[in-house]
Coordinates of N, CA and C in Angstrom, one line a residue:
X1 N 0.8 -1.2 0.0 CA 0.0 0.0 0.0 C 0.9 1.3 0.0
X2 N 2.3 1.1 0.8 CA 2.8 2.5 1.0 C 3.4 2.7 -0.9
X3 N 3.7 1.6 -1.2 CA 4.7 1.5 -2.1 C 3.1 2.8 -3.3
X4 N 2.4 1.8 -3.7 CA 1.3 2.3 -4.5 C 1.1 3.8 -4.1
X5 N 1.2 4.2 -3.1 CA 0.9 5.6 -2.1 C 2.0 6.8 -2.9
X6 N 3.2 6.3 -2.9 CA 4.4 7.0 -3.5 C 4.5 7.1 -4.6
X7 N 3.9 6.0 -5.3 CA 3.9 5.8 -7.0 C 2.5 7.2 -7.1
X8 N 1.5 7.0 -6.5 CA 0.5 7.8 -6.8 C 1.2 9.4 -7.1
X9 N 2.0 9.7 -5.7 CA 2.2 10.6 -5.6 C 3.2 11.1 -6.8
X10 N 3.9 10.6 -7.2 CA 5.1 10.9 -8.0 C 4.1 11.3 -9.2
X11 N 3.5 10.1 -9.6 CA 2.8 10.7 -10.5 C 2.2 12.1 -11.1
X12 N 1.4 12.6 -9.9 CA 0.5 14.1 -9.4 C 1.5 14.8 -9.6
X13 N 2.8 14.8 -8.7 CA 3.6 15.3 -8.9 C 4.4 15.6 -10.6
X14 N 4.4 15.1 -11.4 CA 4.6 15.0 -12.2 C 3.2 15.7 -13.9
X15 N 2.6 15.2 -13.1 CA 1.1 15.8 -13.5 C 1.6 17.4 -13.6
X16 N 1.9 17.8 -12.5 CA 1.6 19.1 -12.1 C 2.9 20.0 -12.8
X17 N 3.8 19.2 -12.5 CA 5.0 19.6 -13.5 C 4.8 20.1 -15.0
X18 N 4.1 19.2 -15.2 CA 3.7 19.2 -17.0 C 2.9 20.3 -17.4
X19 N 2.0 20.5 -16.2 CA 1.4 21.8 -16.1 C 1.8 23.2 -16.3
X20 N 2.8 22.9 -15.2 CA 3.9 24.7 -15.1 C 4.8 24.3 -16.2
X21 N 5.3 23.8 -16.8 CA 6.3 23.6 -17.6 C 6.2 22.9 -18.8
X22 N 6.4 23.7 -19.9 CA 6.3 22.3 -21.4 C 7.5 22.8 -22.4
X23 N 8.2 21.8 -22.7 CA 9.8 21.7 -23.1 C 9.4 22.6 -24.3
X24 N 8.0 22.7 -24.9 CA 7.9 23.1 -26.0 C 7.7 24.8 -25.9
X25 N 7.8 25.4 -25.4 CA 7.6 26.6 -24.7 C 9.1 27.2 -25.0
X26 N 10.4 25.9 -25.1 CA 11.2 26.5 -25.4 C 12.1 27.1 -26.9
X27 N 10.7 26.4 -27.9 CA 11.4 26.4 -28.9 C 11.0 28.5 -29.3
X28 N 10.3 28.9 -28.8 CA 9.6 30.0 -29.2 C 10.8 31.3 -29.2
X29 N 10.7 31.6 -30.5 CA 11.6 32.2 -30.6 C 11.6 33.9 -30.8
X30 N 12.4 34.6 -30.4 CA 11.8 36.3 -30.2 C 12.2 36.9 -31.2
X31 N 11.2 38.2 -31.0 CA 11.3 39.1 -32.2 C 13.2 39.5 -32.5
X32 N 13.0 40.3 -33.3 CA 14.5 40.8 -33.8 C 14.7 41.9 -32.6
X33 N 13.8 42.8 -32.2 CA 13.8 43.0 -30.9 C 12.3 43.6 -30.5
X34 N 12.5 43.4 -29.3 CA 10.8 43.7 -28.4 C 11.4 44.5 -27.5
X35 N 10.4 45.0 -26.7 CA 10.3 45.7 -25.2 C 9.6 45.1 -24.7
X36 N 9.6 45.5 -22.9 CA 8.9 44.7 -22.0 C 9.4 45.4 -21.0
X37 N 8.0 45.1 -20.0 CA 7.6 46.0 -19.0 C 7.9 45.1 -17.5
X38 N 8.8 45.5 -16.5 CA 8.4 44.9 -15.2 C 7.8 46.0 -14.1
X39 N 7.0 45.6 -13.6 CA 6.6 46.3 -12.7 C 7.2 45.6 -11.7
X40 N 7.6 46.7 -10.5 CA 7.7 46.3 -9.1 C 7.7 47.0 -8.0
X41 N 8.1 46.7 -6.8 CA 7.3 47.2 -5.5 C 8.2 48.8 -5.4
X42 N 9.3 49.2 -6.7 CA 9.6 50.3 -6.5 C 9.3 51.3 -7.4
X43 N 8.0 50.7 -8.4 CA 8.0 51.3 -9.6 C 8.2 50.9 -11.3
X44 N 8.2 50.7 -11.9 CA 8.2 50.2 -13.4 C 9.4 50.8 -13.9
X45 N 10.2 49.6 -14.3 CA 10.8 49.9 -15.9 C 11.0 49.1 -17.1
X46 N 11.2 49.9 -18.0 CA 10.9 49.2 -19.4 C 12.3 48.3 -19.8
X47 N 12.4 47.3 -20.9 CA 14.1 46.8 -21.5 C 13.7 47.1 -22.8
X48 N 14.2 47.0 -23.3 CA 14.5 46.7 -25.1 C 15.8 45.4 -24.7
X49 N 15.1 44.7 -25.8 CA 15.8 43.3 -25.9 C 16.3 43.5 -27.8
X50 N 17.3 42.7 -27.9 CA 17.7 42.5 -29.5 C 18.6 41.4 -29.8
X51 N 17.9 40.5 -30.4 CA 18.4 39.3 -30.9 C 19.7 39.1 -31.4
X52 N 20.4 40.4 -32.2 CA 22.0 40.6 -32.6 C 22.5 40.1 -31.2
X53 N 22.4 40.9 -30.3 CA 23.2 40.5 -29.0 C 23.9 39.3 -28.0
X54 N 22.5 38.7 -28.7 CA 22.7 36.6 -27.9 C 21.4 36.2 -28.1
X55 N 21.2 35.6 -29.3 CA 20.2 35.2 -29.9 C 19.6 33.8 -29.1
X56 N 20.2 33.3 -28.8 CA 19.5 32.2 -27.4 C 19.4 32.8 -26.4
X57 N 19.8 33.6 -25.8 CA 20.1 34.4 -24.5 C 18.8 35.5 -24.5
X58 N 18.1 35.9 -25.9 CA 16.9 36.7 -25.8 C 16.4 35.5 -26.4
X59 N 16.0 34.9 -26.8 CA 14.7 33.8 -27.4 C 14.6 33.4 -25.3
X60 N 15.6 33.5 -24.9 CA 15.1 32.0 -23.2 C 14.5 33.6 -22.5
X61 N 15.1 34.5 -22.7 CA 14.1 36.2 -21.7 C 12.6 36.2 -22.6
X62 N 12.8 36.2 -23.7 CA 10.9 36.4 -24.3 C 10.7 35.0 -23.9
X63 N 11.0 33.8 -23.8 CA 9.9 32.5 -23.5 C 9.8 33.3 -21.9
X64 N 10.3 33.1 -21.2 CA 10.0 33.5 -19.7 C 9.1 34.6 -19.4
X65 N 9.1 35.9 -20.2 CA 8.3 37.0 -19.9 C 6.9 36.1 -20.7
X66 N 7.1 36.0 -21.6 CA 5.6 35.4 -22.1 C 5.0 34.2 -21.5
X67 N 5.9 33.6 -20.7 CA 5.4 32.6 -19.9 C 4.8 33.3 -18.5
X68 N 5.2 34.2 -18.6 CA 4.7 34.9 -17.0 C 5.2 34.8 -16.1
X69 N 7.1 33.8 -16.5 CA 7.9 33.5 -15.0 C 7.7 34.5 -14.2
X70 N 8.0 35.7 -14.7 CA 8.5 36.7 -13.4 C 7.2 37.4 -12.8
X71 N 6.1 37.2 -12.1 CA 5.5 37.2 -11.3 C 5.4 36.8 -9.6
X72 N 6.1 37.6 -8.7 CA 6.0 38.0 -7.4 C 7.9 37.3 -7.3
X73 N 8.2 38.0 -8.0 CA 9.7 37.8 -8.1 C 11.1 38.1 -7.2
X74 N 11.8 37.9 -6.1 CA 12.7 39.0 -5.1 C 14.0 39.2 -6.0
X75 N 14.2 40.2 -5.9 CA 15.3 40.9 -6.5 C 16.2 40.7 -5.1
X76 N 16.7 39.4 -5.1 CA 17.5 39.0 -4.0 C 18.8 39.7 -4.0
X77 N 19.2 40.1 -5.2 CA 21.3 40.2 -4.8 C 21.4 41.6 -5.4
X78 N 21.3 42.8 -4.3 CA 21.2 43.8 -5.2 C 22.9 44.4 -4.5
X79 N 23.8 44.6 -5.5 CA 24.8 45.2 -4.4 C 24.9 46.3 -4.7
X80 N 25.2 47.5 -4.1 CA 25.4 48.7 -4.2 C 26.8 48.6 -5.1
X81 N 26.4 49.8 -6.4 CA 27.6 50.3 -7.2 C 27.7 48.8 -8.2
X82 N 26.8 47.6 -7.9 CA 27.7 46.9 -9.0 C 26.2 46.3 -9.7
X83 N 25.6 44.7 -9.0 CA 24.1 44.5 -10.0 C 23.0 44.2 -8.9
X84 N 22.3 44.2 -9.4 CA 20.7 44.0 -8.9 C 20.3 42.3 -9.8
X85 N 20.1 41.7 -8.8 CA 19.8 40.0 -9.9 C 18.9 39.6 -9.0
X86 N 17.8 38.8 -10.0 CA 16.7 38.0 -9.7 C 16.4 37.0 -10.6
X87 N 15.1 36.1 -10.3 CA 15.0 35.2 -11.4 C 14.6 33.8 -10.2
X88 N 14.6 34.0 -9.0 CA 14.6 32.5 -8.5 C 12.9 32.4 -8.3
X89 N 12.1 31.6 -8.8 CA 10.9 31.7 -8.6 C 10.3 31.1 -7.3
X90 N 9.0 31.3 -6.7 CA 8.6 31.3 -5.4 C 8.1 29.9 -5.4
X91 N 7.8 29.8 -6.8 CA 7.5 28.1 -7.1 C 8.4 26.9 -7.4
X92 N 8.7 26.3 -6.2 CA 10.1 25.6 -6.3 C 10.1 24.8 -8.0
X93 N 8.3 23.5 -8.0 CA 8.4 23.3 -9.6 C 9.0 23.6 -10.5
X94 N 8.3 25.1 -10.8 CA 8.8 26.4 -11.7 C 10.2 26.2 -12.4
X95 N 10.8 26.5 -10.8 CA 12.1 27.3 -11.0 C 13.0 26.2 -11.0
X96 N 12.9 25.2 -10.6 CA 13.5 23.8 -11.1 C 13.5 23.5 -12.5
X97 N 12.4 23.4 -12.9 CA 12.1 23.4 -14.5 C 12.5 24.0 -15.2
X98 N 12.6 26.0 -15.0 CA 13.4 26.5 -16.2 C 15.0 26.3 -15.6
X99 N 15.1 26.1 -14.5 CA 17.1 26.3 -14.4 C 17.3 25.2 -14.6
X100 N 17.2 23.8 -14.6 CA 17.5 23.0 -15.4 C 17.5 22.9 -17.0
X101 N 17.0 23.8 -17.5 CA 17.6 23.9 -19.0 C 17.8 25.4 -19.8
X102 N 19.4 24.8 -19.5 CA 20.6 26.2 -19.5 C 20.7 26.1 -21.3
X103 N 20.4 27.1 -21.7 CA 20.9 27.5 -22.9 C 22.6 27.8 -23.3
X104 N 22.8 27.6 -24.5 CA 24.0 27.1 -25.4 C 24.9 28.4 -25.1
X105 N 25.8 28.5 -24.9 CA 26.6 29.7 -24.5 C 27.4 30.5 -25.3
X106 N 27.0 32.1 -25.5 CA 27.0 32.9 -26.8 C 28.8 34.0 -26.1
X107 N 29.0 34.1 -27.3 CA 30.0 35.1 -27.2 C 29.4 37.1 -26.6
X108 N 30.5 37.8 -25.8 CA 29.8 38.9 -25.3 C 29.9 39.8 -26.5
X109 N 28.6 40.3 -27.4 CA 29.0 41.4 -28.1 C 28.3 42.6 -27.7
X110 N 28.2 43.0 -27.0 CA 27.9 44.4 -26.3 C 28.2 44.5 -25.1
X111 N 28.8 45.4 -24.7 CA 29.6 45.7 -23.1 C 28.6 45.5 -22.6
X112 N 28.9 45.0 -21.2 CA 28.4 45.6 -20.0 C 28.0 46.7 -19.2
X113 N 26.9 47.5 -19.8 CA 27.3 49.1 -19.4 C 26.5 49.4 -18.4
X114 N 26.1 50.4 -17.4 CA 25.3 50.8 -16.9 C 23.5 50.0 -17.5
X115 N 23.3 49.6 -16.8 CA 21.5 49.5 -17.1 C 21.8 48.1 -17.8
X116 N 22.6 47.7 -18.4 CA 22.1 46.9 -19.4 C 21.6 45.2 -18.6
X117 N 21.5 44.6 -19.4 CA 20.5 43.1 -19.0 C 21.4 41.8 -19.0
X118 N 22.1 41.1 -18.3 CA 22.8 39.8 -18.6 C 21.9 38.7 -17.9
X119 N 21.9 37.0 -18.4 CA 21.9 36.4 -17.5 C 23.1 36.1 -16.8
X120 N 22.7 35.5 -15.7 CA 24.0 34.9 -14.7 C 24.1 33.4 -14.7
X121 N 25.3 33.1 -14.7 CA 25.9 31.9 -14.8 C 27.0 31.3 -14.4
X122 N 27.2 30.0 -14.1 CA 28.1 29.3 -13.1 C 28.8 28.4 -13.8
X123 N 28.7 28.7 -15.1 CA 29.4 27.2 -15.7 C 29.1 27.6 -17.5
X124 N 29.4 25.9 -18.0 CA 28.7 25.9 -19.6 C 27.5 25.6 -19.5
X125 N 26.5 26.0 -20.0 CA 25.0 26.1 -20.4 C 24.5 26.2 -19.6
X126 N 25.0 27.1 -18.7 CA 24.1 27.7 -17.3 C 23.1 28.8 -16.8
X127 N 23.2 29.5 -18.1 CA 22.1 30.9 -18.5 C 20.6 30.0 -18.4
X128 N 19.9 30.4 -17.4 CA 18.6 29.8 -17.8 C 17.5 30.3 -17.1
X129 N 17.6 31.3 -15.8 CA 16.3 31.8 -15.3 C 16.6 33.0 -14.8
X130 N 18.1 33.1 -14.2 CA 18.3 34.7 -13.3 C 19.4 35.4 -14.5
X131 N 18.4 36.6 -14.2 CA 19.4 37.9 -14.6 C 19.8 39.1 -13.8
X132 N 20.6 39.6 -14.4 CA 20.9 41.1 -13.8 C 20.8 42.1 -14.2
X133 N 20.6 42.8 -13.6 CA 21.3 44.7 -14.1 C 22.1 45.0 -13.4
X134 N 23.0 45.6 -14.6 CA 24.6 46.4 -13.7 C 23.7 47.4 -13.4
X135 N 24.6 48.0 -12.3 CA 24.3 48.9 -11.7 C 25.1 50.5 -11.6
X136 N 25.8 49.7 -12.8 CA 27.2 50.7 -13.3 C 27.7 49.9 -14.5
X137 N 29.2 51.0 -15.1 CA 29.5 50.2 -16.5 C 30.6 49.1 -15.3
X138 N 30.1 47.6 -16.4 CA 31.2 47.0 -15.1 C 31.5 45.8 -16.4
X139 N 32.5 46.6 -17.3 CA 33.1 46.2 -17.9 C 34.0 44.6 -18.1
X140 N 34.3 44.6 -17.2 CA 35.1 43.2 -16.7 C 34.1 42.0 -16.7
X141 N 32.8 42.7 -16.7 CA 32.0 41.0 -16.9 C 31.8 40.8 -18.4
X142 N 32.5 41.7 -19.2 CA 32.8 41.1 -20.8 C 33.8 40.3 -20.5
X143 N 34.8 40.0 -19.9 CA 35.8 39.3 -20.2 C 36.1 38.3 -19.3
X144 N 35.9 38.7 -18.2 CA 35.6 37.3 -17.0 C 35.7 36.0 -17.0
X145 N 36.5 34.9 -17.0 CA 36.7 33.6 -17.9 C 36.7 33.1 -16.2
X146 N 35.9 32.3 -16.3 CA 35.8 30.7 -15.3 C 35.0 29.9 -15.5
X147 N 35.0 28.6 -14.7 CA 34.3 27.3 -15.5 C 34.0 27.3 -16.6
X148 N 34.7 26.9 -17.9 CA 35.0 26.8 -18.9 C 34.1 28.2 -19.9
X149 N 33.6 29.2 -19.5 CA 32.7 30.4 -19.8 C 33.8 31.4 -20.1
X150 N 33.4 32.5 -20.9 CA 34.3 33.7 -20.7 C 32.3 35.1 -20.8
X151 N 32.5 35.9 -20.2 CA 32.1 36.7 -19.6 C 30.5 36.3 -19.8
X152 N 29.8 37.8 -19.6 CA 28.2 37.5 -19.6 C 27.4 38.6 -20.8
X153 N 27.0 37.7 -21.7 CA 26.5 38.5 -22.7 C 25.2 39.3 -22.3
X154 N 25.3 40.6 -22.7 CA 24.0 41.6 -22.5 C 23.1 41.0 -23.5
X155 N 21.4 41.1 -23.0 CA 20.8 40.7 -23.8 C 19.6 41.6 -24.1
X156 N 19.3 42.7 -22.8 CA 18.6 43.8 -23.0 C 19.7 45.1 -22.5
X157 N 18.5 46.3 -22.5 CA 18.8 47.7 -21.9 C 17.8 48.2 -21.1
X158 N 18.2 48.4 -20.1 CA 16.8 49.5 -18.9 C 16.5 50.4 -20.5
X159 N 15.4 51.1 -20.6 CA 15.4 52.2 -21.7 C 14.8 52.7 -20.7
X160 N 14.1 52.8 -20.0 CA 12.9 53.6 -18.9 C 12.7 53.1 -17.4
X161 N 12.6 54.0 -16.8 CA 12.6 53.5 -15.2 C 13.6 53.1 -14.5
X162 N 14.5 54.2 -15.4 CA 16.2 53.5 -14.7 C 16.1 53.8 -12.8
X163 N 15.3 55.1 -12.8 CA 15.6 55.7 -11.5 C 14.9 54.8 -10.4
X164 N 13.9 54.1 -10.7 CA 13.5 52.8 -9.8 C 14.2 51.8 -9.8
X165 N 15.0 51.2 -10.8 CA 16.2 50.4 -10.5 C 16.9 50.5 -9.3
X166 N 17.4 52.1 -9.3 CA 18.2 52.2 -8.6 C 17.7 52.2 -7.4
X167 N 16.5 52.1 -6.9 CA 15.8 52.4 -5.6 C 15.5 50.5 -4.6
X168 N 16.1 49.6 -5.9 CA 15.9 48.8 -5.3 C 16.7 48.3 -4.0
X169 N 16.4 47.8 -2.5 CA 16.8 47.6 -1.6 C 18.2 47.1 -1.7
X170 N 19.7 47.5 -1.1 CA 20.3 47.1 -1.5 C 21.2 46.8 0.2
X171 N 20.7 47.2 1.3 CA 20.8 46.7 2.6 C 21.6 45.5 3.0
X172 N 20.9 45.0 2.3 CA 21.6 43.2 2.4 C 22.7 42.7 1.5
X173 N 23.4 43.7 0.5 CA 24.3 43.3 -0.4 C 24.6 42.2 -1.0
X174 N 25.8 41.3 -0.7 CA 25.6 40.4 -1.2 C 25.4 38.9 -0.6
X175 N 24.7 39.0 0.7 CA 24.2 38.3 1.5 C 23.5 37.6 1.0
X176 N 22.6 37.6 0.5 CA 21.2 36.8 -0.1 C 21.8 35.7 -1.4
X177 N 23.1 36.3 -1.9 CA 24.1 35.6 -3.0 C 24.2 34.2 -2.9
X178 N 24.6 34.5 -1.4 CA 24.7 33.1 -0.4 C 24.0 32.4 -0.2
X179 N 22.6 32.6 -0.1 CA 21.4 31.8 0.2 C 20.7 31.2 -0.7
X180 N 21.1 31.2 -1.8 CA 20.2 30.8 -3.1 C 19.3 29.5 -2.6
X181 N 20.1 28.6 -2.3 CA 19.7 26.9 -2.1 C 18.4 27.4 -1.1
X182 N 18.3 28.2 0.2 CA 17.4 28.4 0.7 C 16.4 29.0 0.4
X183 N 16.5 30.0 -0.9 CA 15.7 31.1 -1.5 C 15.0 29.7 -2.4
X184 N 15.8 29.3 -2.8 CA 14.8 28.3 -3.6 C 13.9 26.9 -3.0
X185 N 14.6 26.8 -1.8 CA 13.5 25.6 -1.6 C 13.0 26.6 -0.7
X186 N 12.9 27.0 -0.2 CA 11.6 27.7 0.5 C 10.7 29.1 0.0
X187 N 11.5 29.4 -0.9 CA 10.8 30.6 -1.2 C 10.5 31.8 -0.6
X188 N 9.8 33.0 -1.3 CA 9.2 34.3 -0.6 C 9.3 34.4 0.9
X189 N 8.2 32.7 1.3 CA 8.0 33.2 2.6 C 9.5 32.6 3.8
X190 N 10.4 32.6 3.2 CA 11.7 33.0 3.5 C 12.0 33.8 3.8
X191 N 12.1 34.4 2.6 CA 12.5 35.8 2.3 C 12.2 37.0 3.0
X192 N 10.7 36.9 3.4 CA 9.7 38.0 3.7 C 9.8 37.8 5.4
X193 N 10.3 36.4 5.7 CA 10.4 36.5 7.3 C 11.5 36.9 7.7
X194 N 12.4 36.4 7.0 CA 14.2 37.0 7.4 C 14.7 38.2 6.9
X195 N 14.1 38.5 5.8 CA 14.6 39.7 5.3 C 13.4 40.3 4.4
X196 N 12.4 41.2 5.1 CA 11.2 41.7 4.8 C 11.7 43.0 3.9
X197 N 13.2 43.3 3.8 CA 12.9 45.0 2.9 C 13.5 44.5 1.7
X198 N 13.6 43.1 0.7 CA 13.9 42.9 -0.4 C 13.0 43.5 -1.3
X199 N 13.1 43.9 -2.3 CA 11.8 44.1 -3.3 C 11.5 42.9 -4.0
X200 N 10.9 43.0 -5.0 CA 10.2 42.2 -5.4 C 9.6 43.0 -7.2
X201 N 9.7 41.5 -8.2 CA 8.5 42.1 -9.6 C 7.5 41.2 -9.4
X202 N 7.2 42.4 -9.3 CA 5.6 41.9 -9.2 C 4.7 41.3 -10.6
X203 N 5.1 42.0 -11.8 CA 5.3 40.9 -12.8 C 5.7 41.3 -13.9
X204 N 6.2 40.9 -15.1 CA 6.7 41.7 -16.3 C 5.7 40.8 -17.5
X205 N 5.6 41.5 -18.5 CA 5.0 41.6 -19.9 C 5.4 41.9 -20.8
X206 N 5.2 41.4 -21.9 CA 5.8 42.1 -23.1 C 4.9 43.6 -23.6
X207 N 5.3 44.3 -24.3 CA 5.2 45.3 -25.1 C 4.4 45.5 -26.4
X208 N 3.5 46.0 -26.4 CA 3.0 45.9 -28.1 C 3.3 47.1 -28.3
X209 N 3.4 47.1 -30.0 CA 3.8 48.3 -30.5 C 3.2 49.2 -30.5

């Protein structure tokens, strides 16, 4: 009986997976370039995204915005003078599902500048749910070489709402950097008990023209 009990479960489990996630979601491929809107607990700003830049690196940001990943999102790692990164979802499923499939790893052709948009990554084909904004020009993550990677390709630009960027909570530096493994299996209500002045996207969208 217990055995049948576990099998049941796995299943549901798996049920439900299929639900929040379908492999085919990733074939969708983005305009030449779009905009897109995040709202958050400090205010809205806009990106411009463009496919020249890292053409897998913007097709995996449009599947996610049009999937609706980034809804009730913590902008966990914000460090003063350098980036502001998020991307871990509150839904362990979710966020298991897209960070297990890291897109193909592109060369940097646009600096790192002030405002601009990278994902973050820990290896080869590790780009797959969190990004950042510098928070300044910080050059040196064009060229940055470890675990077989060399730097982090930009794949949007703040164009609007830079000055809410910058308003995002940055208290906790790079504290929260450290806690990923906990941010992710427990989520928000982690977050919101140990450290209540993170912000948060409350959700992003794409842009019509």
């Amino acid at each position: 009986m217990k055995k049948i009990y576990v099998i049941v479960c796995l299943l549901l489990l798996s049920a439900c997976a299929s639900v929040k996630f379908k492999d085919k979601w990733l074939t969708k491929q983005a305009p030449e370039t779009f905009k897109a809107r995040f709202e958050t607990t400090q205010g809205n700003f806009d990106i411009l995204a463009k496919r020249e830049w890292s053409p897998a690196g913007v097709d995996r940001l449009y599947q996610l915005i049009n999937r609706e990943y980034y809804q009730d999102i913590a902008i966990f790692r914000v460090v003063p003078k350098f980036v502001a990164q998020f991307g871990i979802h509150n839904d362990t499923v979710i966020n298991n599902a897209w960070g297990k499939k890291g897109i193909i790893d592109e060369p940097v052709l646009k600096k790192n500048k002030k405002m601009t948009v990278a994902f973050a990554r820990g290896g080869v084909k590790t780009r797959s749910n969190q990004i950042f904004i510098n928070l300044k020009d910080n050059y040196r993550l064009d060229t940055l070489a470890y675990s077989g990677v060399t730097g982090f390709p930009v794949v949007a630009e703040v164009v609007s709402g830079k000055e809410n960027v910058l308003k995002f909570y940055n208290g906790y530096g790079d504290k929260l950097g450290y806690k990923q493994d906990s941010i992710s299996k427990f989520g928000n209500t982690f977050l919101r008990k140990k450290y209540p002045k993170v912000d948060y996207i409350i959700k992003a969208y794409i842009l019509k023209d």
